[in-house]
PDB file of C-alpha atoms in Angstrom:
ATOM      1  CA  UNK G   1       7.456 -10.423 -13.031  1.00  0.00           C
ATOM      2  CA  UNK G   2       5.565  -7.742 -12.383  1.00  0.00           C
ATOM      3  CA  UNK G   3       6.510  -4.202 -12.029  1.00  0.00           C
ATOM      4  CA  UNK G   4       5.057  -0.489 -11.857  1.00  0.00           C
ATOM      5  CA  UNK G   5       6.841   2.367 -12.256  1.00  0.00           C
ATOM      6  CA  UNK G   6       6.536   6.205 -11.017  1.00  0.00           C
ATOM      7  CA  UNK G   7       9.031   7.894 -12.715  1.00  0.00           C
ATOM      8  CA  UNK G   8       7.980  11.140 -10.928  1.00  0.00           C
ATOM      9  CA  UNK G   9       9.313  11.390  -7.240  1.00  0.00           C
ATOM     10  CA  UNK G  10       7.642  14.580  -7.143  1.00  0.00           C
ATOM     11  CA  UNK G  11       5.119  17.201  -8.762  1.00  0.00           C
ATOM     12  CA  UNK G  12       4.407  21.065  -8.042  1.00  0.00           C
ATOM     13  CA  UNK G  13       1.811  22.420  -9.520  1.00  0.00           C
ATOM     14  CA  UNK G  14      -0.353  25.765  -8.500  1.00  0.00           C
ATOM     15  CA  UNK G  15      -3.784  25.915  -8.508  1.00  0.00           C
ATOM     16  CA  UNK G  16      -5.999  25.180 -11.080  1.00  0.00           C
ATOM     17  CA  UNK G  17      -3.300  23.729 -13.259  1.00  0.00           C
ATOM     18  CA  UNK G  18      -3.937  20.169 -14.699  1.00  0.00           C
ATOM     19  CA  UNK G  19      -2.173  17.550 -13.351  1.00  0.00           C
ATOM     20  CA  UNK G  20      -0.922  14.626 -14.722  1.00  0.00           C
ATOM     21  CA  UNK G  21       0.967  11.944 -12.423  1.00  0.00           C
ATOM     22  CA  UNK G  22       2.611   8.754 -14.705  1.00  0.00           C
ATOM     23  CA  UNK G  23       2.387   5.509 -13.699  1.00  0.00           C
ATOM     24  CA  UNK G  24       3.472   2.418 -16.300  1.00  0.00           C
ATOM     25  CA  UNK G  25       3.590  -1.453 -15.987  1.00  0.00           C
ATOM     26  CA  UNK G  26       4.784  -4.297 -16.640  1.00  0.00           C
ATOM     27  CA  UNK G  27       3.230  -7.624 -16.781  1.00  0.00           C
ATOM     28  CA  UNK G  28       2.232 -10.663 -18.703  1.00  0.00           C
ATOM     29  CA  UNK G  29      -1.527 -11.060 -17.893  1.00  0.00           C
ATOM     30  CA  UNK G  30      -4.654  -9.049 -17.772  1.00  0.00           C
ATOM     31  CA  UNK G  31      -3.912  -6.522 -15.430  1.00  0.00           C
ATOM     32  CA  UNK G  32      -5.613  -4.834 -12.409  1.00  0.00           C
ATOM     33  CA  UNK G  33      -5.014  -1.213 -11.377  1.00  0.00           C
ATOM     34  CA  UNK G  34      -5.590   1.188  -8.616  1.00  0.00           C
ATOM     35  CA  UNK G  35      -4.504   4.794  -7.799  1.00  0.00           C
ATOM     36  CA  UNK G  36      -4.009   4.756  -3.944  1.00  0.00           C
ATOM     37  CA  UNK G  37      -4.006   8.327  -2.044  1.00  0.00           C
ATOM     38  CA  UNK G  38      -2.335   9.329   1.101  1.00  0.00           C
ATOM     39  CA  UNK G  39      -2.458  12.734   2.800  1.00  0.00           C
ATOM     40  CA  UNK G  40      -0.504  13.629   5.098  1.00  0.00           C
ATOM     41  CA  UNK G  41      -0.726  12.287   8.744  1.00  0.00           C
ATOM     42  CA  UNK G  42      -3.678   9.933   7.132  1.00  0.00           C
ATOM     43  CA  UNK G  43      -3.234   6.499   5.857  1.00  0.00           C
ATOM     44  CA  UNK G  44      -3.342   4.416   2.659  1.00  0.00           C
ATOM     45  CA  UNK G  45      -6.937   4.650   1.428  1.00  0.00           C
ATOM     46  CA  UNK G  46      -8.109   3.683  -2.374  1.00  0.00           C
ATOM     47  CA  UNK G  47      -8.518   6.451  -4.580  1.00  0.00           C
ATOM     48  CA  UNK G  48      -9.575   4.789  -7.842  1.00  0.00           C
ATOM     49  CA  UNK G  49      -9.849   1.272 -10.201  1.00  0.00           C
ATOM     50  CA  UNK G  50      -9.578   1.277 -13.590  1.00  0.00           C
ATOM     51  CA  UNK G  51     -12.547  -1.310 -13.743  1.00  0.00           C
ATOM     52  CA  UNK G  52     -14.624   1.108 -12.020  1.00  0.00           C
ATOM     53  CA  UNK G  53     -13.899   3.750 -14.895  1.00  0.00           C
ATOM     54  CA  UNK G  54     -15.303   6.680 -12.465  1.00  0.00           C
ATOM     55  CA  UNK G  55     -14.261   9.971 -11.582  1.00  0.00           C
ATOM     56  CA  UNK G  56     -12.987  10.180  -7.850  1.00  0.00           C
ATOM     57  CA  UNK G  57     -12.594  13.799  -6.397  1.00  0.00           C
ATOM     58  CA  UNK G  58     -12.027  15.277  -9.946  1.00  0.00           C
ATOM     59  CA  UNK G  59      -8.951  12.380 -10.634  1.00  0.00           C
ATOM     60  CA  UNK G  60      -9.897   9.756 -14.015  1.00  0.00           C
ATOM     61  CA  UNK G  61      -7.529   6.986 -14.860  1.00  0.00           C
ATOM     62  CA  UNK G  62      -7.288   5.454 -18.385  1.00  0.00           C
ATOM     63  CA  UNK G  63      -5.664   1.782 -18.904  1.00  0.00           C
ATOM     64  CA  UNK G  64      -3.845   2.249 -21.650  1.00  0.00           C
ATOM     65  CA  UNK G  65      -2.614  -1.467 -22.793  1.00  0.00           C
ATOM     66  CA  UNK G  66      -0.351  -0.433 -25.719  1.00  0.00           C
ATOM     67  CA  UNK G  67       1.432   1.848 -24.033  1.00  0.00           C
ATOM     68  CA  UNK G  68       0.963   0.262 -20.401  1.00  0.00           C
ATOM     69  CA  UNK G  69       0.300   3.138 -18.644  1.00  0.00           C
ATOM     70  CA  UNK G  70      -2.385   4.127 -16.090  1.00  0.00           C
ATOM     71  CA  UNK G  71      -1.983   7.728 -15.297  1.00  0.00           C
ATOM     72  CA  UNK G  72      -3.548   9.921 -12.926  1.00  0.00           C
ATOM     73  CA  UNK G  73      -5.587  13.393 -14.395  1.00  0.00           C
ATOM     74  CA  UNK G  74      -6.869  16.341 -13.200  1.00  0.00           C
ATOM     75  CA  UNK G  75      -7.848  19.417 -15.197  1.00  0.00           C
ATOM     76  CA  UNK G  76      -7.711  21.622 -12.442  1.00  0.00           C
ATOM     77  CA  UNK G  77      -5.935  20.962  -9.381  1.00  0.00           C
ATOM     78  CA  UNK G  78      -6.485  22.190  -6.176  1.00  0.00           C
ATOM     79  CA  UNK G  79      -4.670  22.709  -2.664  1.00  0.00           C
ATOM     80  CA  UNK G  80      -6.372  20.218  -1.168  1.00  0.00           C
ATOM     81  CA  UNK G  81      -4.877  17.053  -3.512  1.00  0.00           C
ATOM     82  CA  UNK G  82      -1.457  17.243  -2.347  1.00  0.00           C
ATOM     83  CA  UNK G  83      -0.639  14.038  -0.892  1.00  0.00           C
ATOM     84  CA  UNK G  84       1.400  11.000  -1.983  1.00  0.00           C
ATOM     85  CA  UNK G  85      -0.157   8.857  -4.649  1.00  0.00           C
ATOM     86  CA  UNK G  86       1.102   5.457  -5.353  1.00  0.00           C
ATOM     87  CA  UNK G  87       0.071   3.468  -8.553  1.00  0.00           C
ATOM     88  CA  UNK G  88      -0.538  -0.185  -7.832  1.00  0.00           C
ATOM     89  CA  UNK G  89      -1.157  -3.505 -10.305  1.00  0.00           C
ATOM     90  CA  UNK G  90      -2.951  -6.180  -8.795  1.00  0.00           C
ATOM     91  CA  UNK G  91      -2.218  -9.350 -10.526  1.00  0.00           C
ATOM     92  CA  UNK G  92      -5.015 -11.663 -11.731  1.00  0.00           C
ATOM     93  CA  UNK G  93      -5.656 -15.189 -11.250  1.00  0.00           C
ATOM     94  CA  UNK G  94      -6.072 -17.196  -7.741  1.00  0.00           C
ATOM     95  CA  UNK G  95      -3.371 -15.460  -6.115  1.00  0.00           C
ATOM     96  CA  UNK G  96      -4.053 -11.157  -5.941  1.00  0.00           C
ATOM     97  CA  UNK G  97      -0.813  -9.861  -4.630  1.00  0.00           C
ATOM     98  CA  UNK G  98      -0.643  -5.692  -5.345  1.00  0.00           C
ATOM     99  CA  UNK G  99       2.778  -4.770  -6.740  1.00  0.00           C
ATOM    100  CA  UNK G 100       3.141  -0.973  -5.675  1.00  0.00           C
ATOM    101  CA  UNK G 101       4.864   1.431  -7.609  1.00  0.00           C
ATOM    102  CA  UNK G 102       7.536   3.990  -5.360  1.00  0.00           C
ATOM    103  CA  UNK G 103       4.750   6.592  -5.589  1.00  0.00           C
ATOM    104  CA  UNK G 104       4.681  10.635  -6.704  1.00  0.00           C
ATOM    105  CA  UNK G 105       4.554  13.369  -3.849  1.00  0.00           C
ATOM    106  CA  UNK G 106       2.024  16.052  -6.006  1.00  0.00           C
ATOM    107  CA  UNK G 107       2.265  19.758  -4.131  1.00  0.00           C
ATOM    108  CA  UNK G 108      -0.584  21.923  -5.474  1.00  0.00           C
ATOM    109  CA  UNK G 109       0.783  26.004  -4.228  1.00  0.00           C
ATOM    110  CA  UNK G 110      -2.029  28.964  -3.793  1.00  0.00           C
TER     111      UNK G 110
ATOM    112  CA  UNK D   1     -14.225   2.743  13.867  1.00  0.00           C
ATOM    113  CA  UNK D   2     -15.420   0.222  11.591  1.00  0.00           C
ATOM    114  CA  UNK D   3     -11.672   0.357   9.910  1.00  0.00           C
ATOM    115  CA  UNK D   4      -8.844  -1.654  10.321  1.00  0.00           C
ATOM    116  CA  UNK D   5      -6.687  -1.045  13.834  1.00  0.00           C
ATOM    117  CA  UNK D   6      -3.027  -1.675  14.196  1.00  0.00           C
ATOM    118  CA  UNK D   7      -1.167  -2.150  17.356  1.00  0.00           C
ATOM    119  CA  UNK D   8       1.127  -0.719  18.717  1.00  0.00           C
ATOM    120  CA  UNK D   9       1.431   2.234  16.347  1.00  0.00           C
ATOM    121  CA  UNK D  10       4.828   2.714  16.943  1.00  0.00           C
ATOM    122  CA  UNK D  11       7.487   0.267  18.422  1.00  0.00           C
ATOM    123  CA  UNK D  12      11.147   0.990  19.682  1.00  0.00           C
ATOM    124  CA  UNK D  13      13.359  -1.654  20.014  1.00  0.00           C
ATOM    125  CA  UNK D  14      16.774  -2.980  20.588  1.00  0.00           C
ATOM    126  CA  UNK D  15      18.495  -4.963  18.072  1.00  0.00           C
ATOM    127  CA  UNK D  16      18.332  -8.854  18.396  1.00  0.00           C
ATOM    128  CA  UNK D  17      15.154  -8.314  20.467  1.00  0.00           C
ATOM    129  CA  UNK D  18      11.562  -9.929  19.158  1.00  0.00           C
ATOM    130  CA  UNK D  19       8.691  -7.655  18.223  1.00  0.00           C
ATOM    131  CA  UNK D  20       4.952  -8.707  17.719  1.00  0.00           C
ATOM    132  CA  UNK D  21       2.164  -6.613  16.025  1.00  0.00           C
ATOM    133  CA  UNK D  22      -1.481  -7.110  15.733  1.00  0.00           C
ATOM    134  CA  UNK D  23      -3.884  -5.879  13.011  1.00  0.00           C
ATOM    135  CA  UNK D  24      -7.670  -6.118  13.385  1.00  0.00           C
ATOM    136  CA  UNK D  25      -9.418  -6.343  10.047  1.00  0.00           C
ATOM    137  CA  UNK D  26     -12.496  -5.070   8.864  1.00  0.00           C
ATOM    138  CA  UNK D  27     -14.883  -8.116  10.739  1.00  0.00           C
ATOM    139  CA  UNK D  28     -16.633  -9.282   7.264  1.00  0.00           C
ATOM    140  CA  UNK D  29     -13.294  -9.416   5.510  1.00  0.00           C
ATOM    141  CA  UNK D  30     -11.599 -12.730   4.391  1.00  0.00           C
ATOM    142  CA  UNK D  31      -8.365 -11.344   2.919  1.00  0.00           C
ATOM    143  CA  UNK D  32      -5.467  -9.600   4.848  1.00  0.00           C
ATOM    144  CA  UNK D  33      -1.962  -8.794   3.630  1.00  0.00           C
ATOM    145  CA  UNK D  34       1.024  -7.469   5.407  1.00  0.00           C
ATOM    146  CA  UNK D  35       3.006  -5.110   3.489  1.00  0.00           C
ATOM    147  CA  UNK D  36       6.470  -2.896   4.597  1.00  0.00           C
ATOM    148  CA  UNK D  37       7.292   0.205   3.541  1.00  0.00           C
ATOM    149  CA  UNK D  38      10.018   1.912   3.966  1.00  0.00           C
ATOM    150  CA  UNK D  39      10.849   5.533   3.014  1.00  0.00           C
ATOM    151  CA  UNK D  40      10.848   6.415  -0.527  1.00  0.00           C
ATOM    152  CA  UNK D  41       8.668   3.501  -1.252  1.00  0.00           C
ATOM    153  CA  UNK D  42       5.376   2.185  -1.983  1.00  0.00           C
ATOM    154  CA  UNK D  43       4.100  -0.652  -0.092  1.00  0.00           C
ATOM    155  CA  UNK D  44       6.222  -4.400  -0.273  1.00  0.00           C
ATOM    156  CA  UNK D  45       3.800  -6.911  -0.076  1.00  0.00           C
ATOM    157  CA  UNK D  46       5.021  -9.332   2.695  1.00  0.00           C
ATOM    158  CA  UNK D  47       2.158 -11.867   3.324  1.00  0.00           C
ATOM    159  CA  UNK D  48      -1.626 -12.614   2.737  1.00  0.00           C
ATOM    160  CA  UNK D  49      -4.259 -14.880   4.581  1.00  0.00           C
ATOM    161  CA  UNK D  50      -7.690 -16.013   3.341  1.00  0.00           C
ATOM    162  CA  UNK D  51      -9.417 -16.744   6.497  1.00  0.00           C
ATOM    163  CA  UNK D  52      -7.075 -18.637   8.895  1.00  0.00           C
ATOM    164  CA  UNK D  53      -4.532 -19.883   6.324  1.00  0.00           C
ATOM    165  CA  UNK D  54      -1.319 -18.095   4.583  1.00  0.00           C
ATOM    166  CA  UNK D  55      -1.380 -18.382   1.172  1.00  0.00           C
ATOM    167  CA  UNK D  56       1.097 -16.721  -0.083  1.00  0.00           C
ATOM    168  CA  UNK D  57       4.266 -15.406   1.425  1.00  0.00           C
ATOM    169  CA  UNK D  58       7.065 -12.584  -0.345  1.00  0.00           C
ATOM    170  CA  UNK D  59      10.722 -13.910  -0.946  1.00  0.00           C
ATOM    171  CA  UNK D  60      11.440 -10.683   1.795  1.00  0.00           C
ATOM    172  CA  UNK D  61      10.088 -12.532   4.177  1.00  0.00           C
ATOM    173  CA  UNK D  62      13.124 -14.225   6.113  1.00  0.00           C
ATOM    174  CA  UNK D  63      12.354 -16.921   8.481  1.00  0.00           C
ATOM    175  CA  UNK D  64      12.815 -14.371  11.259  1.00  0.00           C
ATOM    176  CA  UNK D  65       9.224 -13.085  10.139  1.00  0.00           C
ATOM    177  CA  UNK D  66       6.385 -15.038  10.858  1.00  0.00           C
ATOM    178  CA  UNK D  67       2.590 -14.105  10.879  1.00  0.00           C
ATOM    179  CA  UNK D  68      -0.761 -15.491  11.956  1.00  0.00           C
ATOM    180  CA  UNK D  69      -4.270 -15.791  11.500  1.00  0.00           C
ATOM    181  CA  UNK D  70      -5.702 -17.607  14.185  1.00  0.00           C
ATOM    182  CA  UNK D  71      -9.489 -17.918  13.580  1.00  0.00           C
ATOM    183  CA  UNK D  72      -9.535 -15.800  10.915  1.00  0.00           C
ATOM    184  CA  UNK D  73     -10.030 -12.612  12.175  1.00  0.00           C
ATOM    185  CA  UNK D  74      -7.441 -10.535  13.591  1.00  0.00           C
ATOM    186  CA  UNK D  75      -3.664 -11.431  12.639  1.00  0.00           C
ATOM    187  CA  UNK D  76       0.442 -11.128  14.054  1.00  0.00           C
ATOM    188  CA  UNK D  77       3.177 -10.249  12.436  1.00  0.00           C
ATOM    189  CA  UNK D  78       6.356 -11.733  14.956  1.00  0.00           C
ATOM    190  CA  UNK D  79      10.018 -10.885  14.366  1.00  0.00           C
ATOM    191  CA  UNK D  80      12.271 -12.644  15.318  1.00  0.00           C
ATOM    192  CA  UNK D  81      16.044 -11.369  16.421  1.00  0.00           C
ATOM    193  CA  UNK D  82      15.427  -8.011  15.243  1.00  0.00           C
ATOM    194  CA  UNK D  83      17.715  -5.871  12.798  1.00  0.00           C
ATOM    195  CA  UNK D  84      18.579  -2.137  11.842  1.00  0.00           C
ATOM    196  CA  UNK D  85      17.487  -3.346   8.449  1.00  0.00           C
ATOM    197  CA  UNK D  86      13.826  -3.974   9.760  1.00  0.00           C
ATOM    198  CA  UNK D  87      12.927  -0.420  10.516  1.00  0.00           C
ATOM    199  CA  UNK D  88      10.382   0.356   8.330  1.00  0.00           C
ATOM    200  CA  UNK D  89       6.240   1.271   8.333  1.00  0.00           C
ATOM    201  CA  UNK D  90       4.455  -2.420   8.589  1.00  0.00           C
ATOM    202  CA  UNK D  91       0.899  -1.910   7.200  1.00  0.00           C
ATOM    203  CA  UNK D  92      -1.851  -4.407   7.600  1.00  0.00           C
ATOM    204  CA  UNK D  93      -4.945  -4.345   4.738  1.00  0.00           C
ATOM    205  CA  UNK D  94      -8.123  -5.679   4.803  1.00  0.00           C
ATOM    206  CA  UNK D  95      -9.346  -6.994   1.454  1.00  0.00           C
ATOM    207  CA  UNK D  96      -6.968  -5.609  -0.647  1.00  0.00           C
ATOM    208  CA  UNK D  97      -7.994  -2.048  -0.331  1.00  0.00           C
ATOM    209  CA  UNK D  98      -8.309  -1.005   3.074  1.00  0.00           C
ATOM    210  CA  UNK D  99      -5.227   0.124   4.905  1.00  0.00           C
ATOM    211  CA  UNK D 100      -4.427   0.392   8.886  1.00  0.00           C
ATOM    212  CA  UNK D 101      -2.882   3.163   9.950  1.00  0.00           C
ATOM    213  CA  UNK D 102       0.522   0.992  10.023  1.00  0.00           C
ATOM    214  CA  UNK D 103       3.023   0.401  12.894  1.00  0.00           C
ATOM    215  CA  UNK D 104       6.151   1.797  12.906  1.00  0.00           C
ATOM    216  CA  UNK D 105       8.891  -0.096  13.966  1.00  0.00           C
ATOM    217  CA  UNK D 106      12.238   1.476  14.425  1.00  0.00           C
ATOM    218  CA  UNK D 107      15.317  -0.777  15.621  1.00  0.00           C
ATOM    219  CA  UNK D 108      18.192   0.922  17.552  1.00  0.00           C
TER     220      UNK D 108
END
C-alpha cells in the first residue's frame, strides 16, 4: 500500500529563515511525487514534480530513495509562502491514483 | 476561466436527503478524479474517469456514492441518503494536477 507521511502539522518560521517541510513514503514501485500548494481562500494548485527537478518560487525537492523522503526547501523564506502544502505520491503503472499526505500549515512572521 | 469549475460551491443539506455536484474539467483533458477532504487532511482519492468510463473507484466509496462521466467532459458526483459523516470538501481535478475550487458539502 501506499502511504505518505507529514509528520509536521505545522511550521513557523520568520523571514528569511530556511525552511524545510518533511514529507516520506512508502511504496513498492517507482514512485511519482509532487509538492501541492494552497493559500489561503485559493485552491489546490501544483507546486512542484520531482521529475521536473526545477526550482518553483524559490522551493526544490530532492527524491531521496534510500531514505524515502521528498522534502520541501527554501533558503530564505518569505511572508508570502505561508499556505498549506501537502506532499503527494502518484503511483505508477496503468492506474495513477495520488495518495496525499495530511499536509504541513508553514507560517512565515515579519 | 480556462480552469476547472465546481458546482454548487457550497451545499447544505438535511440528513437522508440526496445531493448532486458537477465539475467541469479543463475541455482537452481526459482524466478526472474526485477526491474528499476533510479537515486535517490531504485529499482522499474517491474516483477517476478516462474519458466517459470509471476506472477506478476508492474502497470509501459506499454504494451511496455514485459518479458520472457522460460524454466525457464534465462529470457528477450523486449521494445518495446523505450522512453527518459526509460533510467534507469534495474536489474535482482535471488531469491529475489541476484542482476546482471544491464544493463543500455540510450535512445537518
Amino acid at each position: 500500500a501506499q502511504r505518505v507521511t507529514q509528520p509536521e502539522k505545522l511550521l513557523s518560521v520568520f523571514k528569511g529563515a530556511p525552511v524545510e517541510l518533511k514529507c516520506n513514503y512508502s511504496y513498492s514501485g517507482s514512485p511519482e511525487l509532487f509538492w501541492y500548494v494552497q493559500y489561503s481562500r485559493q485552491r489546490l494548485q501544483l507546486l512542484l514534480r520531482h521529475i521536473s527537478r526545477e526550482s518553483i518560487k524559490g522551493f526544490t525537492a530532492d527524491l531521496n530513495k534510500g531514505e524515502t523522503s521528498f522534502h520541501l526547501k527554501k533558503p530564505f523564506a518569505q511572508e508570502e509562502d505561508s499556505a498549506m502544502y501537502y506532499c503527494a505520491l502518484g503511483s505508477s503503472g496503468g492506474s495513477y491514483i495520488p495518495t496525499f499526505g495530511r499536509g504541513t500549515s508553514l507560517i512565515v512572521h515579519p | 476561466d480556462t480552469g476547472v469549475s465546481q458546482n454548487p460551491r457550497h451545499k447544505i443539506t438535511k440528513r437522508g436527503q440526496n445531493v448532486t455536484f458537477r465539475c467541469d474539467p479543463i475541455s482537452e483533458h481526459n482524466r478526472l478524479y474526485w477526491y474528499r477532504q476533510t479537515l486535517g487532511q490531504g485529499p482522499e482519492f474517491l474516483t477517476y474517469f478516462q474519458n466517459e468510463a470509471q476506472l477506478e473507484k476508492s474502497r470509501l466509496l459506499s454504494d451511496r456514492f455514485s459518479a458520472e462521466r457522460p460524454k466525457g467532459s464534465f462529470s457528477t458526483l450523486e449521494i445518495q441518503r446523505t450522512e453527518q459523516g459526509d460533510s467534507a470538501m469534495y474536489l474535482c481535478a482535471s488531469s491529475s494536477f489541476y484542482f476546482g475550487p471544491g464544493t463543500r458539502l455540510t450535512v445537518l
